[in-house]
PDB file of C-alpha atoms in Angstrom:
ATOM      1  CA  MET A  17      -0.983   2.119 -19.238  1.00 48.00           C
ATOM      2  CA  ARG A  18      -1.796  -0.336 -16.185  1.00 52.00           C
ATOM      3  CA  ALA A  19      -5.204  -0.466 -16.516  1.00 50.00           C
ATOM      4  CA  THR A  20      -4.813  -2.553 -19.980  1.00 54.00           C
ATOM      5  CA  THR A  21      -4.336  -5.183 -16.776  1.00 56.00           C
ATOM      6  CA  ALA A  22      -7.935  -4.623 -16.190  1.00 52.00           C
ATOM      7  CA  ASP A  23      -9.050  -4.252 -19.316  1.00 57.00           C
ATOM      8  CA  ARG A  24      -8.302  -8.062 -20.240  1.00 58.00           C
ATOM      9  CA  THR A  25      -9.244  -9.538 -16.483  1.00 69.00           C
ATOM     10  CA  GLN A  26     -12.904 -10.657 -16.576  1.00 83.00           C
ATOM     11  CA  PRO A  27     -14.513 -10.923 -13.357  1.00 82.00           C
ATOM     12  CA  ALA A  28     -14.046 -14.521 -12.498  1.00 85.00           C
ATOM     13  CA  ALA A  29     -10.483 -14.129 -13.517  1.00 90.00           C
ATOM     14  CA  ILE A  30      -9.739 -11.725 -10.531  1.00 93.00           C
ATOM     15  CA  TYR A  31     -10.722 -14.478  -8.122  1.00 92.00           C
ATOM     16  CA  LEU A  32      -8.277 -16.752  -9.461  1.00 94.00           C
ATOM     17  CA  ILE A  33      -6.003 -14.187  -9.598  1.00 95.00           C
ATOM     18  CA  CYS A  34      -6.534 -14.077  -5.577  1.00 95.00           C
ATOM     19  CA  ALA A  35      -6.679 -17.984  -5.394  1.00 96.00           C
ATOM     20  CA  ALA A  36      -4.034 -17.974  -6.977  1.00 96.00           C
ATOM     21  CA  ALA A  37      -1.757 -15.330  -4.880  1.00 96.00           C
ATOM     22  CA  TRP A  38      -2.642 -16.869  -1.755  1.00 97.00           C
ATOM     23  CA  VAL A  39      -2.109 -20.557  -2.415  1.00 97.00           C
ATOM     24  CA  VAL A  40       1.175 -19.939  -3.495  1.00 97.00           C
ATOM     25  CA  PRO A  41       3.051 -15.946  -2.365  1.00 97.00           C
ATOM     26  CA  GLY A  42       4.049 -13.711  -5.485  1.00 96.00           C
ATOM     27  CA  LEU A  43       1.714 -15.722  -7.748  1.00 97.00           C
ATOM     28  CA  GLY A  44      -0.531 -13.460  -8.780  1.00 95.00           C
ATOM     29  CA  HIS A  45       2.029 -10.830  -9.758  1.00 96.00           C
ATOM     30  CA  LEU A  46       3.283 -13.437 -11.910  1.00 96.00           C
ATOM     31  CA  LEU A  47       0.434 -14.259 -13.533  1.00 95.00           C
ATOM     32  CA  GLN A  48      -0.099 -10.802 -14.462  1.00 95.00           C
ATOM     33  CA  GLY A  49       3.226 -10.334 -16.034  1.00 94.00           C
ATOM     34  CA  ARG A  50       4.838  -8.383 -12.561  1.00 95.00           C
ATOM     35  CA  ARG A  51       7.632 -10.581 -12.521  1.00 95.00           C
ATOM     36  CA  GLN A  52       9.932  -8.879 -10.314  1.00 96.00           C
ATOM     37  CA  LYS A  53       7.592  -8.519  -7.632  1.00 96.00           C
ATOM     38  CA  GLY A  54       5.818 -12.069  -8.083  1.00 97.00           C
ATOM     39  CA  LEU A  55       9.662 -13.500  -7.686  1.00 97.00           C
ATOM     40  CA  ILE A  56      10.670 -11.238  -4.387  1.00 97.00           C
ATOM     41  CA  PHE A  57       7.310 -11.872  -2.773  1.00 97.00           C
ATOM     42  CA  LEU A  58       7.719 -16.065  -3.217  1.00 97.00           C
ATOM     43  CA  VAL A  59      11.199 -16.011  -2.248  1.00 97.00           C
ATOM     44  CA  ALA A  60      11.169 -13.675   0.544  1.00 97.00           C
ATOM     45  CA  LEU A  61       7.441 -14.910   2.342  1.00 97.00           C
ATOM     46  CA  THR A  62       8.499 -18.561   1.825  1.00 97.00           C
ATOM     47  CA  LEU A  63      12.289 -17.611   3.531  1.00 97.00           C
ATOM     48  CA  MET A  64      10.089 -15.510   6.075  1.00 97.00           C
ATOM     49  CA  PHE A  65       8.107 -18.868   7.024  1.00 97.00           C
ATOM     50  CA  ALA A  66      10.655 -21.254   6.530  1.00 97.00           C
ATOM     51  CA  TYR A  67      13.096 -19.338   8.538  1.00 97.00           C
ATOM     52  CA  GLY A  68      10.256 -18.534  11.561  1.00 96.00           C
ATOM     53  CA  LEU A  69       9.819 -23.208  11.437  1.00 96.00           C
ATOM     54  CA  TRP A  70      13.301 -23.210  11.765  1.00 96.00           C
ATOM     55  CA  LEU A  71      13.143 -21.175  15.123  1.00 95.00           C
ATOM     56  CA  GLU A  72      10.991 -23.500  16.466  1.00 94.00           C
ATOM     57  CA  GLY A  73       7.748 -20.846  15.777  1.00 94.00           C
ATOM     58  CA  ARG A  74       4.266 -23.205  15.967  1.00 94.00           C
ATOM     59  CA  LEU A  75       1.848 -23.193  13.539  1.00 95.00           C
ATOM     60  CA  PHE A  76      -1.706 -22.096  15.475  1.00 94.00           C
ATOM     61  CA  PRO A  77      -4.335 -24.607  15.712  1.00 91.00           C
ATOM     62  CA  PHE A  78      -7.830 -23.486  15.034  1.00 90.00           C
ATOM     63  CA  GLN A  79      -9.554 -22.849  18.536  1.00 87.00           C
ATOM     64  CA  ILE A  80     -12.484 -20.681  19.029  1.00 88.00           C
ATOM     65  CA  SER A  81     -12.365 -20.938  22.736  1.00 91.00           C
ATOM     66  CA  GLU A  82      -8.951 -19.127  22.487  1.00 91.00           C
ATOM     67  CA  PRO A  83      -9.146 -16.262  20.267  1.00 92.00           C
ATOM     68  CA  LEU A  84      -5.639 -15.288  19.759  1.00 93.00           C
ATOM     69  CA  VAL A  85      -5.309 -18.711  18.729  1.00 94.00           C
ATOM     70  CA  ALA A  86      -7.602 -18.787  16.349  1.00 95.00           C
ATOM     71  CA  LEU A  87      -7.004 -15.001  15.504  1.00 96.00           C
ATOM     72  CA  ALA A  88      -2.828 -16.778  14.862  1.00 96.00           C
ATOM     73  CA  PHE A  89      -4.568 -19.871  13.280  1.00 96.00           C
ATOM     74  CA  ILE A  90      -5.921 -17.475  11.017  1.00 96.00           C
ATOM     75  CA  ALA A  91      -2.694 -15.481  10.059  1.00 97.00           C
ATOM     76  CA  ASP A  92      -0.914 -18.248   9.540  1.00 96.00           C
ATOM     77  CA  LEU A  93      -3.016 -19.847   6.972  1.00 96.00           C
ATOM     78  CA  GLY A  94      -2.535 -16.621   4.926  1.00 96.00           C
ATOM     79  CA  ILE A  95       0.538 -17.818   3.632  1.00 96.00           C
ATOM     80  CA  GLY A  96      -1.101 -20.548   1.544  1.00 95.00           C
ATOM     81  CA  LEU A  97       0.477 -23.509   0.545  1.00 96.00           C
ATOM     82  CA  PRO A  98       3.695 -23.315   3.094  1.00 96.00           C
ATOM     83  CA  TYR A  99       1.257 -24.013   5.628  1.00 96.00           C
ATOM     84  CA  PHE A 100      -0.067 -26.972   4.139  1.00 96.00           C
ATOM     85  CA  ILE A 101       3.147 -28.340   2.745  1.00 96.00           C
ATOM     86  CA  ALA A 102       4.636 -28.084   6.448  1.00 96.00           C
ATOM     87  CA  LYS A 103       1.773 -29.099   8.290  1.00 94.00           C
ATOM     88  CA  SER A 104       1.664 -32.325   6.477  1.00 94.00           C
ATOM     89  CA  ILE A 105       5.646 -32.932   6.781  1.00 95.00           C
ATOM     90  CA  GLY A 106       4.810 -32.299  10.484  1.00 91.00           C
ATOM     91  CA  VAL A 107       6.965 -29.420  11.148  1.00 92.00           C
ATOM     92  CA  GLY A 108       5.315 -26.590  12.884  1.00 89.00           C
ATOM     93  CA  ALA A 109       4.939 -27.753  16.450  1.00 90.00           C
ATOM     94  CA  GLY A 110       6.476 -25.074  18.413  1.00 88.00           C
ATOM     95  CA  ARG A 111       8.981 -25.604  21.489  1.00 89.00           C
ATOM     96  CA  VAL A 112       7.753 -23.348  24.126  1.00 91.00           C
ATOM     97  CA  VAL A 113      10.272 -23.662  26.156  1.00 92.00           C
ATOM     98  CA  ALA A 114      12.967 -22.897  22.934  1.00 91.00           C
ATOM     99  CA  ILE A 115      14.624 -19.266  23.236  1.00 91.00           C
ATOM    100  CA  THR A 116      13.723 -18.427  19.948  1.00 93.00           C
ATOM    101  CA  TYR A 117       9.769 -19.771  20.276  1.00 95.00           C
ATOM    102  CA  GLU A 118       8.299 -16.590  19.871  1.00 94.00           C
ATOM    103  CA  TYR A 119      10.806 -15.081  17.590  1.00 95.00           C
ATOM    104  CA  GLY A 120       9.693 -17.554  15.347  1.00 96.00           C
ATOM    105  CA  ASN A 121       5.829 -17.392  15.486  1.00 96.00           C
ATOM    106  CA  ALA A 122       6.250 -13.882  15.158  1.00 96.00           C
ATOM    107  CA  PHE A 123       8.296 -14.980  11.767  1.00 97.00           C
ATOM    108  CA  VAL A 124       5.625 -17.061  10.458  1.00 97.00           C
ATOM    109  CA  ILE A 125       2.380 -14.900  11.871  1.00 97.00           C
ATOM    110  CA  VAL A 126       3.948 -12.011   9.945  1.00 98.00           C
ATOM    111  CA  ALA A 127       4.594 -14.025   7.068  1.00 97.00           C
ATOM    112  CA  GLY A 128       1.104 -14.830   6.552  1.00 97.00           C
ATOM    113  CA  LEU A 129      -0.015 -11.169   7.187  1.00 98.00           C
ATOM    114  CA  LEU A 130       2.179  -9.941   4.729  1.00 98.00           C
ATOM    115  CA  ASN A 131       1.215 -12.464   2.166  1.00 97.00           C
ATOM    116  CA  MET A 132      -2.624 -11.245   2.669  1.00 97.00           C
ATOM    117  CA  LEU A 133      -1.406  -7.550   2.060  1.00 97.00           C
ATOM    118  CA  VAL A 134       0.009  -9.347  -1.359  1.00 97.00           C
ATOM    119  CA  VAL A 135      -3.239 -10.903  -2.174  1.00 97.00           C
ATOM    120  CA  LEU A 136      -5.094  -7.369  -2.203  1.00 97.00           C
ATOM    121  CA  ASP A 137      -2.170  -5.880  -4.053  1.00 96.00           C
ATOM    122  CA  ALA A 138      -2.968  -8.566  -7.096  1.00 96.00           C
ATOM    123  CA  PHE A 139      -6.579  -8.091  -6.501  1.00 95.00           C
ATOM    124  CA  ASP A 140      -5.954  -4.078  -7.174  1.00 95.00           C
ATOM    125  CA  ILE A 141      -3.677  -4.377 -10.143  1.00 95.00           C
ATOM    126  CA  ALA A 142      -5.952  -7.311 -11.441  1.00 94.00           C
ATOM    127  CA  LYS A 143      -8.738  -4.513 -10.723  1.00 92.00           C
ATOM    128  CA  GLY A 144      -6.507  -1.983 -12.543  1.00 91.00           C
ATOM    129  CA  ARG A 145      -6.071   0.293  -9.824  1.00 88.00           C
ATOM    130  CA  LYS A 146      -2.388   0.174  -9.905  1.00 81.00           C
TER     131      LYS A 146
ATOM    132  CA  MET B  22      21.286 -16.874  14.628  1.00 70.00           C
ATOM    133  CA  THR B  23      19.779 -16.652  18.380  1.00 74.00           C
ATOM    134  CA  SER B  24      20.386 -12.935  19.224  1.00 89.00           C
ATOM    135  CA  HIS B  25      17.314 -10.794  20.081  1.00 90.00           C
ATOM    136  CA  PHE B  26      19.158  -7.846  17.677  1.00 93.00           C
ATOM    137  CA  GLY B  27      20.071  -9.977  14.650  1.00 94.00           C
ATOM    138  CA  LEU B  28      16.644 -11.447  14.884  1.00 95.00           C
ATOM    139  CA  MET B  29      14.978  -8.019  14.658  1.00 95.00           C
ATOM    140  CA  VAL B  30      17.647  -7.426  12.250  1.00 96.00           C
ATOM    141  CA  VAL B  31      16.398 -10.374   9.693  1.00 97.00           C
ATOM    142  CA  PHE B  32      12.637  -9.640  10.668  1.00 97.00           C
ATOM    143  CA  ALA B  33      13.219  -5.790   9.708  1.00 97.00           C
ATOM    144  CA  LEU B  34      14.718  -7.302   6.770  1.00 97.00           C
ATOM    145  CA  PHE B  35      12.437  -9.419   5.794  1.00 97.00           C
ATOM    146  CA  VAL B  36       9.281  -6.814   6.502  1.00 97.00           C
ATOM    147  CA  SER B  37      11.098  -4.251   4.501  1.00 97.00           C
ATOM    148  CA  THR B  38      12.126  -6.110   1.546  1.00 97.00           C
ATOM    149  CA  VAL B  39       8.163  -6.813   1.178  1.00 97.00           C
ATOM    150  CA  PHE B  40       6.734  -3.747   1.404  1.00 97.00           C
ATOM    151  CA  ALA B  41       9.314  -1.828  -0.644  1.00 97.00           C
ATOM    152  CA  THR B  42       8.416  -4.181  -3.393  1.00 97.00           C
ATOM    153  CA  LEU B  43       4.161  -3.857  -2.240  1.00 96.00           C
ATOM    154  CA  MET B  44       4.938  -0.009  -2.826  1.00 95.00           C
ATOM    155  CA  ARG B  45       7.517   1.325  -5.464  1.00 95.00           C
ATOM    156  CA  ASP B  46       7.274   0.277  -9.100  1.00 93.00           C
ATOM    157  CA  GLN B  47      10.833   0.460 -10.030  1.00 94.00           C
ATOM    158  CA  PRO B  48      14.011  -1.386  -8.162  1.00 94.00           C
ATOM    159  CA  LYS B  49      15.764   1.631  -7.684  1.00 96.00           C
ATOM    160  CA  GLU B  50      12.981   3.079  -5.809  1.00 96.00           C
ATOM    161  CA  GLN B  51      12.752   0.006  -3.724  1.00 96.00           C
ATOM    162  CA  LEU B  52      15.830  -0.087  -3.149  1.00 97.00           C
ATOM    163  CA  ALA B  53      15.684   3.227  -1.518  1.00 97.00           C
ATOM    164  CA  PHE B  54      12.492   2.757  -0.273  1.00 97.00           C
ATOM    165  CA  GLY B  55      13.757  -0.588   1.280  1.00 97.00           C
ATOM    166  CA  ALA B  56      16.665   0.841   2.798  1.00 97.00           C
ATOM    167  CA  ARG B  57      15.137   3.768   4.540  1.00 97.00           C
ATOM    168  CA  LEU B  58      12.517   1.345   5.723  1.00 97.00           C
ATOM    169  CA  LEU B  59      14.692  -1.321   7.390  1.00 97.00           C
ATOM    170  CA  VAL B  60      17.301   1.219   9.138  1.00 98.00           C
ATOM    171  CA  GLY B  61      13.877   3.029   9.997  1.00 97.00           C
ATOM    172  CA  PHE B  62      12.575   0.221  11.759  1.00 97.00           C
ATOM    173  CA  VAL B  63      16.111  -1.384  13.247  1.00 97.00           C
ATOM    174  CA  GLY B  64      16.204   2.439  14.469  1.00 97.00           C
ATOM    175  CA  ALA B  65      13.190   2.553  16.370  1.00 97.00           C
ATOM    176  CA  GLY B  66      13.442  -1.170  18.003  1.00 94.00           C
ATOM    177  CA  VAL B  67      16.837   0.172  19.725  1.00 94.00           C
ATOM    178  CA  LEU B  68      15.373   3.479  20.279  1.00 95.00           C
ATOM    179  CA  ILE B  69      12.523   1.752  21.718  1.00 94.00           C
ATOM    180  CA  GLY B  70      14.596  -0.234  23.667  1.00 91.00           C
ATOM    181  CA  TRP B  71      16.538   1.818  25.757  1.00 92.00           C
ATOM    182  CA  LEU B  72      13.459   3.977  26.256  1.00 92.00           C
ATOM    183  CA  LEU B  73      11.842   0.516  27.920  1.00 90.00           C
ATOM    184  CA  TYR B  74      15.429   0.041  29.340  1.00 87.00           C
ATOM    185  CA  PRO B  75      14.496   1.685  33.439  1.00 86.00           C
ATOM    186  CA  LEU B  76      11.527   0.357  33.506  1.00 84.00           C
ATOM    187  CA  PRO B  77      10.921  -2.287  36.022  1.00 78.00           C
ATOM    188  CA  LEU B  78       9.695  -5.849  34.498  1.00 65.00           C
TER     189      LEU B  78
END
């Protein structure tokens, strides 16, 4: 029964679904009719990212001279649109001396990484593997 | 909330929610699996915390 999604999904559409899933957490699932999962991802990942910023976590810059900072940037970017919204409104500067700084980083980074997993799940659904 | 334990529980809650939703399809199964994951994450965190307690910094 699940394979019907893949039967309808053209190869180009699969990549569009993945792009949508990256830009807005959960959108890839919503577009494929998995409303419950999509809504949970949208709420949980966006909240986790916002909570990390509220804990004074930092949105890391792309700094190739510092490999760990560059990796953290890639992980941060995984959340998609919320990253760019946060950047544009000037949050995510991070306050190193804040007691919750490292916790905030963990929340922001893991929210991005979890969204990458969600994108892969949306890809598998579009391919008919799930 | 800024306590270590509280933040660990909130973090575990988010991660359990996403993992359970990814790995199970039925809401009932998601709830049961998510609860098991949450207990596992928090339990492992407390256990590892106590194991590290005697170690010097």
